[in-house]
PDB file of C-alpha atoms in Angstrom:
ATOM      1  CA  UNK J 243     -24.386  55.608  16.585  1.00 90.00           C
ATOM      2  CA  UNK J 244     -26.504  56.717  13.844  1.00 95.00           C
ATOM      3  CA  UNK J 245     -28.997  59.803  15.310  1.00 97.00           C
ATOM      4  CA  UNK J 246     -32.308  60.199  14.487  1.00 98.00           C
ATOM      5  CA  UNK J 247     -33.698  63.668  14.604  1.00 98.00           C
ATOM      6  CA  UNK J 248     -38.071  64.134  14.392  1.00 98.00           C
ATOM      7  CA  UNK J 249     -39.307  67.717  13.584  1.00 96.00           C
ATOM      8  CA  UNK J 250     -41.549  69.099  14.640  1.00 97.00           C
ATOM      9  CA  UNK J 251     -41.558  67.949  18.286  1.00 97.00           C
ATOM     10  CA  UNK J 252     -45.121  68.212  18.423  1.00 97.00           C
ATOM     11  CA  UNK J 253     -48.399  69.231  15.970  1.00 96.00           C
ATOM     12  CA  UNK J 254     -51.462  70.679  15.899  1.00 97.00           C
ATOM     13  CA  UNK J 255     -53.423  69.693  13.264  1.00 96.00           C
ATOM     14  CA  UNK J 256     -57.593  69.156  12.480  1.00 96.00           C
ATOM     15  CA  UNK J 257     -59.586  66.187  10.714  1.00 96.00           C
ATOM     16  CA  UNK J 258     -58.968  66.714   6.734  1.00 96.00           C
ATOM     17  CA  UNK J 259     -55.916  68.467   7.323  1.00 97.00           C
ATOM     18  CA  UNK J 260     -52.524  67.354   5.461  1.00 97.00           C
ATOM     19  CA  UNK J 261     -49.501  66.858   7.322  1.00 97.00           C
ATOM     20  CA  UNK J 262     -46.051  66.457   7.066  1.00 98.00           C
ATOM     21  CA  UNK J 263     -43.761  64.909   9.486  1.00 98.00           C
ATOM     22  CA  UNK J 264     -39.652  64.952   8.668  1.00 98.00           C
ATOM     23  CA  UNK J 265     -36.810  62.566  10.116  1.00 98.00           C
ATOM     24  CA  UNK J 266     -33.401  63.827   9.510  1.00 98.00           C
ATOM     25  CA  UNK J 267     -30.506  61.058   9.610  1.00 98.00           C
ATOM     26  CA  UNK J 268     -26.949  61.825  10.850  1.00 98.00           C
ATOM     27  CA  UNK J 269     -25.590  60.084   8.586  1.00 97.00           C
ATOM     28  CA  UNK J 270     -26.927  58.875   4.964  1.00 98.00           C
ATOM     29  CA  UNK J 271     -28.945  55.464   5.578  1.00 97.00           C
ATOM     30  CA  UNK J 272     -29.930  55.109   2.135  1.00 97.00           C
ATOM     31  CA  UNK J 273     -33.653  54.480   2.176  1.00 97.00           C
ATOM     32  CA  UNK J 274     -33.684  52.147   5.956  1.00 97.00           C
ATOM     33  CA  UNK J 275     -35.949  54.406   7.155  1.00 98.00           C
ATOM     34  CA  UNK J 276     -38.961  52.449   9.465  1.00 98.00           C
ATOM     35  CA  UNK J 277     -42.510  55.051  10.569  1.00 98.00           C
ATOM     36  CA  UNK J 278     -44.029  53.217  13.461  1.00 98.00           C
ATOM     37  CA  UNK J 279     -47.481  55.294  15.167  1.00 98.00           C
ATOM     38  CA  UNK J 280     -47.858  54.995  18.758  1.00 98.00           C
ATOM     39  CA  UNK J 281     -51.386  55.579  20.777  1.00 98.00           C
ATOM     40  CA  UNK J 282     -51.169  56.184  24.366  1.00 96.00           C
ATOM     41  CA  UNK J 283     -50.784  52.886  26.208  1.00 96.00           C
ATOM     42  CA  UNK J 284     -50.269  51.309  23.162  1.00 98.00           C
ATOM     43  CA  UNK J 285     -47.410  48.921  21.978  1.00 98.00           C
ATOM     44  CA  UNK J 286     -46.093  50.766  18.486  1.00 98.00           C
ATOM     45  CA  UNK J 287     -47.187  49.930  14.623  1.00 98.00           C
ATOM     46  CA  UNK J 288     -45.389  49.986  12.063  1.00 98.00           C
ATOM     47  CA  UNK J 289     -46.658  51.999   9.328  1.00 98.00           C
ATOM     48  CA  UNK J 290     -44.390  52.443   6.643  1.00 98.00           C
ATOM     49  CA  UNK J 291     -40.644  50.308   5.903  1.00 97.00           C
ATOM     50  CA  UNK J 292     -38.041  50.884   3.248  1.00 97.00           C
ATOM     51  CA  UNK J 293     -39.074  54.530   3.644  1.00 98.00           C
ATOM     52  CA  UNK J 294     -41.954  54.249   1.255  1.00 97.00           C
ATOM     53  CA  UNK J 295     -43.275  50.510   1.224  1.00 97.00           C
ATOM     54  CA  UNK J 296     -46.434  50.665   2.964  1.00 97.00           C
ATOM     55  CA  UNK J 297     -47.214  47.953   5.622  1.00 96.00           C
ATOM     56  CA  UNK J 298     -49.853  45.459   4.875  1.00 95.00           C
ATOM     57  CA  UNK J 299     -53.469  46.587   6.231  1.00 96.00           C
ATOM     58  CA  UNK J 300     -52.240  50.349   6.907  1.00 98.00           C
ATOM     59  CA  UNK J 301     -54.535  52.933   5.158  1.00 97.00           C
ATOM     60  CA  UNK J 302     -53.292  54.487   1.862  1.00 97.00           C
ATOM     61  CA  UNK J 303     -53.501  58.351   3.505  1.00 98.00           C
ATOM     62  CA  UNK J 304     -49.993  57.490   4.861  1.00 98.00           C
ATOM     63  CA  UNK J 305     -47.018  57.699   2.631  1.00 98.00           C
ATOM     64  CA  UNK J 306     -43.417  57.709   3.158  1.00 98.00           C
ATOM     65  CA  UNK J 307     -40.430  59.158   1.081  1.00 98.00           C
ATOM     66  CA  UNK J 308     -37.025  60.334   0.934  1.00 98.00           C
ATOM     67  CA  UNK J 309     -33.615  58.546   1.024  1.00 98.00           C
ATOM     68  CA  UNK J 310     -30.008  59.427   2.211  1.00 98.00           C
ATOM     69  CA  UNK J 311     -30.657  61.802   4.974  1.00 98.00           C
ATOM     70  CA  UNK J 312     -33.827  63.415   4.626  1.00 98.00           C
ATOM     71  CA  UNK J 313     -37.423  61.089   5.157  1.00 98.00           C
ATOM     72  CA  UNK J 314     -41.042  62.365   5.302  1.00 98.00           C
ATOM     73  CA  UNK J 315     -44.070  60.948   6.093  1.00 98.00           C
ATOM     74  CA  UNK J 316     -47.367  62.162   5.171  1.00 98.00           C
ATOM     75  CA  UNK J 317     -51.027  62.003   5.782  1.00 97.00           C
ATOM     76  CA  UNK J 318     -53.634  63.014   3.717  1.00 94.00           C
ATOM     77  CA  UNK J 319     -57.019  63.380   5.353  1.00 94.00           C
ATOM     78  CA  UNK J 320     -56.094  63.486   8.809  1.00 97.00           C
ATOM     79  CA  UNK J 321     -58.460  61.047  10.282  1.00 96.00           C
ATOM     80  CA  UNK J 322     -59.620  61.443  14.431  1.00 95.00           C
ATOM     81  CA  UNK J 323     -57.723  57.850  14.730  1.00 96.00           C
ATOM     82  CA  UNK J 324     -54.618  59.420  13.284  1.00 97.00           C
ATOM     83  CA  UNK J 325     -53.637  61.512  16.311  1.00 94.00           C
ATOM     84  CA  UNK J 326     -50.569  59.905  17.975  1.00 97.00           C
ATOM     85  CA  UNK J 327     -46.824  60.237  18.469  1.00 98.00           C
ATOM     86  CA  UNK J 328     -44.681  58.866  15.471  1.00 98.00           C
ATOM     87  CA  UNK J 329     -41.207  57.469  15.377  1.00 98.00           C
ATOM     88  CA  UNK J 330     -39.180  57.054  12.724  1.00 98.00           C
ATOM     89  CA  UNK J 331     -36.140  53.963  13.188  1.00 98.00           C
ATOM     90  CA  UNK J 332     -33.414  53.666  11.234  1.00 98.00           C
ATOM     91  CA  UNK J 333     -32.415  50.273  10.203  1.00 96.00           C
ATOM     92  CA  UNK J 334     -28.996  50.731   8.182  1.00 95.00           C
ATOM     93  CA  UNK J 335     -26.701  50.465  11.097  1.00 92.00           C
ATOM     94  CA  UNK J 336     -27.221  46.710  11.735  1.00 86.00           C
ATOM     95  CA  UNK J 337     -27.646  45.524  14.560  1.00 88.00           C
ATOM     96  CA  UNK J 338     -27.595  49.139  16.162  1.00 92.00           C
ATOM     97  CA  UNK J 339     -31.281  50.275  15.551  1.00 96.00           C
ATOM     98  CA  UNK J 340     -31.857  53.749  16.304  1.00 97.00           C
ATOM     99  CA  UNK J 341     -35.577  55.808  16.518  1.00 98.00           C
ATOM    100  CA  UNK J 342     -36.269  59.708  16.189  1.00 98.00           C
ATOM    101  CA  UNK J 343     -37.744  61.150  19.509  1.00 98.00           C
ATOM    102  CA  UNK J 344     -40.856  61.410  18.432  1.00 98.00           C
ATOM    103  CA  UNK J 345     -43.329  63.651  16.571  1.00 98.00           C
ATOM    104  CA  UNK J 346     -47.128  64.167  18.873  1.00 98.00           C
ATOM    105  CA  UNK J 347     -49.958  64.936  16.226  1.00 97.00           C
ATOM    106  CA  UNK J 348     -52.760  66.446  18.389  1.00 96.00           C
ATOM    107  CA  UNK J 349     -55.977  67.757  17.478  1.00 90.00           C
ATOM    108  CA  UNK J 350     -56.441  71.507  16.764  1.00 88.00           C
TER     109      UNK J 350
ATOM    110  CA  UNK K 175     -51.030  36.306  12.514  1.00 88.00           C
ATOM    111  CA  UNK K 176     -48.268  36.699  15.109  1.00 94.00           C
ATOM    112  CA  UNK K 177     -48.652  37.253  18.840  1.00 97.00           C
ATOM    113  CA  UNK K 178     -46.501  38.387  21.607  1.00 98.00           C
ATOM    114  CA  UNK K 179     -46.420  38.710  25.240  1.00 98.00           C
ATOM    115  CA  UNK K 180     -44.343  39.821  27.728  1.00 98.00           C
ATOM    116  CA  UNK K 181     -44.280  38.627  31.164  1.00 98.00           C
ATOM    117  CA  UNK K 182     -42.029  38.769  34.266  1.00 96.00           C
ATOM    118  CA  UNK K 183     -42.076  40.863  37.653  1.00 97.00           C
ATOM    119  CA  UNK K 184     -43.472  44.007  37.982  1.00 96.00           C
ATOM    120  CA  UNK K 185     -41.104  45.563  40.648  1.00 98.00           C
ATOM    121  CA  UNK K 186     -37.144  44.800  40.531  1.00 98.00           C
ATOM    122  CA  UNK K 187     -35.113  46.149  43.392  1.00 98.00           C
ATOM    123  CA  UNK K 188     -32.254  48.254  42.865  1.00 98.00           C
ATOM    124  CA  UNK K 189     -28.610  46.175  41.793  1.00 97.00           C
ATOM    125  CA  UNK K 190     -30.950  43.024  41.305  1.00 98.00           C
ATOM    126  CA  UNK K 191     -31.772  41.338  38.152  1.00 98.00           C
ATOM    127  CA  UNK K 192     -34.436  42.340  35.412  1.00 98.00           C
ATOM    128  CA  UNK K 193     -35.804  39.277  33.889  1.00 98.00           C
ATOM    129  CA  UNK K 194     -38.953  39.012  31.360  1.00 98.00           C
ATOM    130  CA  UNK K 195     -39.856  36.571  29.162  1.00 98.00           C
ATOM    131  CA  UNK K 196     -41.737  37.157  25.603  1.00 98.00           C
ATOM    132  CA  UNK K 197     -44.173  34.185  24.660  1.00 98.00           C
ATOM    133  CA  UNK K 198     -44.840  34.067  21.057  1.00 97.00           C
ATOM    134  CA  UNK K 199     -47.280  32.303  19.105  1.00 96.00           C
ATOM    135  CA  UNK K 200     -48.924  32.057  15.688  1.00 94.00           C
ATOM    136  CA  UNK K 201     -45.429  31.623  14.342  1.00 92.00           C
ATOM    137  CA  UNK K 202     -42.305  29.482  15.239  1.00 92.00           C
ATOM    138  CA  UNK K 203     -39.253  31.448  17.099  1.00 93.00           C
ATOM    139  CA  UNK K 204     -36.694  29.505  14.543  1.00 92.00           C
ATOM    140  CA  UNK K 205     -38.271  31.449  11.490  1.00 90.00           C
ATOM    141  CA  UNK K 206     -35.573  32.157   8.892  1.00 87.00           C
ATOM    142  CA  UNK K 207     -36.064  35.877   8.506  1.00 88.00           C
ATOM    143  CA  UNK K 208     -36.894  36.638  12.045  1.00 93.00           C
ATOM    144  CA  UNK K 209     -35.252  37.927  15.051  1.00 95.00           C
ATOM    145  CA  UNK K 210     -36.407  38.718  18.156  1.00 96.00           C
ATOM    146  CA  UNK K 211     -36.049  41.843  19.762  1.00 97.00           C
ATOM    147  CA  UNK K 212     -36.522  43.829  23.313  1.00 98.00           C
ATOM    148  CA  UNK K 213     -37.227  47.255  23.235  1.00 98.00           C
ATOM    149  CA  UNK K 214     -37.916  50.106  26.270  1.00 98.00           C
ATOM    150  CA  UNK K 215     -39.783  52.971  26.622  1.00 98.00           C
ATOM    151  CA  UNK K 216     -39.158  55.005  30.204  1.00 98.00           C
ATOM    152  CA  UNK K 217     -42.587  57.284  30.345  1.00 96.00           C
ATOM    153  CA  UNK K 218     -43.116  60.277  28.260  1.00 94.00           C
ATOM    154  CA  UNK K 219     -40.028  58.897  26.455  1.00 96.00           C
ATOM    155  CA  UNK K 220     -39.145  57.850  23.262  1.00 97.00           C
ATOM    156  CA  UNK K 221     -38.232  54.345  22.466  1.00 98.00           C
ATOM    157  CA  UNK K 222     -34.347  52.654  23.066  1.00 98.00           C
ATOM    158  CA  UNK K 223     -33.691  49.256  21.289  1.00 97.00           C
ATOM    159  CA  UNK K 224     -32.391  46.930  23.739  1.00 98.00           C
ATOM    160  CA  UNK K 225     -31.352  44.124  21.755  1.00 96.00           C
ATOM    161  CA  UNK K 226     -31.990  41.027  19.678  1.00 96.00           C
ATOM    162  CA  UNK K 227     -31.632  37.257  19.593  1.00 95.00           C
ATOM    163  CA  UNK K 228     -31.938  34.909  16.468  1.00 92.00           C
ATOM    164  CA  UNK K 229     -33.335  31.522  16.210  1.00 78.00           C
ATOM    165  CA  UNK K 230     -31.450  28.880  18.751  1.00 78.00           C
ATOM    166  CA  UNK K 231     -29.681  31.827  20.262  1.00 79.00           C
ATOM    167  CA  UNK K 232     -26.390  31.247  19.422  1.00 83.00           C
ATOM    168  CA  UNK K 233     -26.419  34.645  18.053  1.00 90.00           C
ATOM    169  CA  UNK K 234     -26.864  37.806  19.959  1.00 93.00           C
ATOM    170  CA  UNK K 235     -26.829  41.793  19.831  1.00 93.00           C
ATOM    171  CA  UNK K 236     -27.445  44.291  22.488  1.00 93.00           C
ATOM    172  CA  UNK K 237     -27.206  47.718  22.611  1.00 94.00           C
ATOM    173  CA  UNK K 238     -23.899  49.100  23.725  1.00 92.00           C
ATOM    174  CA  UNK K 239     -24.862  51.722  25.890  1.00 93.00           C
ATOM    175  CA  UNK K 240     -26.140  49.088  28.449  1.00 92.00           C
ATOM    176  CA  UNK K 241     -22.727  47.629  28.401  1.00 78.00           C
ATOM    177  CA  UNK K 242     -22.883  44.216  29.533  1.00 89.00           C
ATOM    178  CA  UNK K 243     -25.893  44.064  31.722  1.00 96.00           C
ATOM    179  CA  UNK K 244     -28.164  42.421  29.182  1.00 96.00           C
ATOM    180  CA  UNK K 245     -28.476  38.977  28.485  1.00 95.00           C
ATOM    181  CA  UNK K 246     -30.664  37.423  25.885  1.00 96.00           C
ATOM    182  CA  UNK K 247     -31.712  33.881  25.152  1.00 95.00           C
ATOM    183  CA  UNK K 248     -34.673  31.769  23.497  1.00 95.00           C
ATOM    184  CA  UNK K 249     -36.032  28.321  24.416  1.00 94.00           C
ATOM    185  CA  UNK K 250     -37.501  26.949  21.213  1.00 93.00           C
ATOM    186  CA  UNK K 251     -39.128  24.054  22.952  1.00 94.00           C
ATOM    187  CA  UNK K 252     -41.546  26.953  24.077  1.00 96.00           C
ATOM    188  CA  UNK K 253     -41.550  29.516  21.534  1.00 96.00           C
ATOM    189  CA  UNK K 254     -40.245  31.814  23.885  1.00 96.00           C
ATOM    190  CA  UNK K 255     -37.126  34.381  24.664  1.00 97.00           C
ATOM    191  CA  UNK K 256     -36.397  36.307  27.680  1.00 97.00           C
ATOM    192  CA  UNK K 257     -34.292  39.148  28.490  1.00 98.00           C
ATOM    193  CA  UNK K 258     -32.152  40.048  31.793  1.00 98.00           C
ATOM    194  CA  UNK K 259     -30.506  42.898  32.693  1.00 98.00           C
ATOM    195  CA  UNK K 260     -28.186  43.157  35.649  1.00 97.00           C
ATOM    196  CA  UNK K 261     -27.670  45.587  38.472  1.00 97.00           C
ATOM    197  CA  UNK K 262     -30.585  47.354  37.461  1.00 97.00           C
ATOM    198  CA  UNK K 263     -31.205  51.355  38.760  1.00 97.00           C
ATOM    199  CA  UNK K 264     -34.003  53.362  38.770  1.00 98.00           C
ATOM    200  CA  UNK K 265     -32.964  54.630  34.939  1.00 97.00           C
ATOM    201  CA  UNK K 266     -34.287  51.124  34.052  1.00 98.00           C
ATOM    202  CA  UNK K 267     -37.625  51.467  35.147  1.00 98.00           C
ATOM    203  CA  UNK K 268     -39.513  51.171  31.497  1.00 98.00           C
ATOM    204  CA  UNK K 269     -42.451  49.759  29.852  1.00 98.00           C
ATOM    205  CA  UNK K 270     -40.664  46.912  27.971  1.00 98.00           C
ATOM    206  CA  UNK K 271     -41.411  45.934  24.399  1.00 98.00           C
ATOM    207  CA  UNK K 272     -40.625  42.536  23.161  1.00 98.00           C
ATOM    208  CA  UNK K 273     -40.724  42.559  19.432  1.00 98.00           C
ATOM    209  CA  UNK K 274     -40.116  40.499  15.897  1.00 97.00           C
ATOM    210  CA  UNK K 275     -37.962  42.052  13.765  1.00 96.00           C
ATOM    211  CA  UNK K 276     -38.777  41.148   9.949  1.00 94.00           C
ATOM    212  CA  UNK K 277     -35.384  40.373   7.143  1.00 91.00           C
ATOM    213  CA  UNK K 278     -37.420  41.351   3.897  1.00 89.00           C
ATOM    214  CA  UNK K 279     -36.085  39.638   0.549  1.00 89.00           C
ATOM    215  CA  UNK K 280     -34.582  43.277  -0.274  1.00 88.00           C
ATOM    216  CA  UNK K 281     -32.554  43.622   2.886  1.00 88.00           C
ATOM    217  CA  UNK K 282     -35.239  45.671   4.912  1.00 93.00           C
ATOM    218  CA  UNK K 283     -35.410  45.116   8.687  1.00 95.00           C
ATOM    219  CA  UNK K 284     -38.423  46.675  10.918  1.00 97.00           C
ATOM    220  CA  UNK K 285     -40.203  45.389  13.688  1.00 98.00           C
ATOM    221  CA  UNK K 286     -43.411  43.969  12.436  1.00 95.00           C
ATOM    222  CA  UNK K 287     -45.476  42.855  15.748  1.00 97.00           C
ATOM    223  CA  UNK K 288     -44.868  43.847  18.915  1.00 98.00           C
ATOM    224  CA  UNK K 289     -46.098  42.720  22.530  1.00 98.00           C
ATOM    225  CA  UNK K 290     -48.026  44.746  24.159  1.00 98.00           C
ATOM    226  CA  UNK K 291     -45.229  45.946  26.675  1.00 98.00           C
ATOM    227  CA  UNK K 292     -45.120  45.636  30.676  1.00 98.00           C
ATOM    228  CA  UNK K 293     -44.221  48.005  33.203  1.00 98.00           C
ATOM    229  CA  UNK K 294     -41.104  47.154  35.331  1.00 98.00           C
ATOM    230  CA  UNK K 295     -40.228  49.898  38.256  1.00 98.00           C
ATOM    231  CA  UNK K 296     -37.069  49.616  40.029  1.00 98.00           C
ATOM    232  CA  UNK K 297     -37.319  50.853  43.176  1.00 97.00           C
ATOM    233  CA  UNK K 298     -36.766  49.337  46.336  1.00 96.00           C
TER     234      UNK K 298
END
């Protein structure tokens, strides 16, 4: 199986800030790289597929990149509705999908 | 837009059977590019792909590390699919996702709606 590793395990960040969230790959996955956000008690949402194709109706703040082994996402502006836990999926090893552990943005 | 919805017991007792069923609508289940997925989250966990079933359900995945507990199938007549798993313990106690996962014209899977996940304990 194809592991997913999320770093950092958790954040503190504030409104305005910019972060940056990394998914490492164990293996090179090209650019099959799904970010979903989760809010607590919520079913997931995809944010970002193809590691940098953003998902229709998700706000531009939110962009994804890398390829091979190494994927980002990023926010700009840290919003007050941005503070969740984010996964990151990998999608090359068909029909074995595989998601990071997990990245918690809280508030500073 | 599309909609799912899981439904099924809330409490399974230990070595008995899981079984939920996912209700979509807003879109048909035989959709070219679409399969239809189960996914589980235990709490303060992350998230395990369960498996997947495509159109008629003649074709199948699951995930290998529940060996061959898991059994998927679809009723198209209803625009639904459902999910068992066997001899379930208390490691299967989950909120469980049911899912569509999207074939983009470039090759790109991800699951693009998702139900909004039910809590099954195991526990007797």
């Amino acid at each position: 199986d194809i592991q997913m590793t999320q770093s950092p395990s958790s954040l503190s960040a504030s409104v305005g800030d910019r972060v940056t969230l990394t998914c490492r790959a164990s293996q090179s996955i090209s650019t099959y790289l799904n970010w979903y956000q989760q809010k607590p008690g919520k079913a997931p949402k995809l944010l970002i597929y193809g590691a940098s194709s953003l998902q229709s109706g998700v706000p531009s703040r939110f962009s994804g990149s890398g390829s091979g082994t190494d994927f980002t996402l990023t926010i700009t502006s840290l919003q007050p509705e941005d503070f969740a836990t984010y996964y990151c999926q990998q999608s090359y090893s068909t029909p074995m999908y595989t998601f990071g552990q997990g990245t918690k943005l809280e508030i500073k | 837009q599309v909609q799912l919805q899981e439904s099924g017991p809330g409490l399974v007792k230990p070595s008995q059977t899981l079984s939920l069923t996912c209700t979509v609508s807003g879109g048909s289940i035989t959709s070219v590019r679409y399969y239809w997925n189960w996914i589980r989250q235990p709490a303060g966990k992350g998230l395990q792909w369960i498996g997947r079933v495509y159109n008629s359900g003649r074709n199948t995945n699951h995930n290998p590390s529940l060996e061959s507990r898991v059994t998927l199938s679809v009723d198209t007549t209803k625009n639904q699919f459902f999910l068992n798993v066997s001899s379930v313990t208390a490691a299967d106690t989950a909120v469980y996702y049911c899912a569509s996962g999207f074939f983009d014209a470039s090759g790109y899977f991800h699951f693009d709606y998702w139900g909004q996940g039910t809590l099954v304990t195991v526990s007797s």
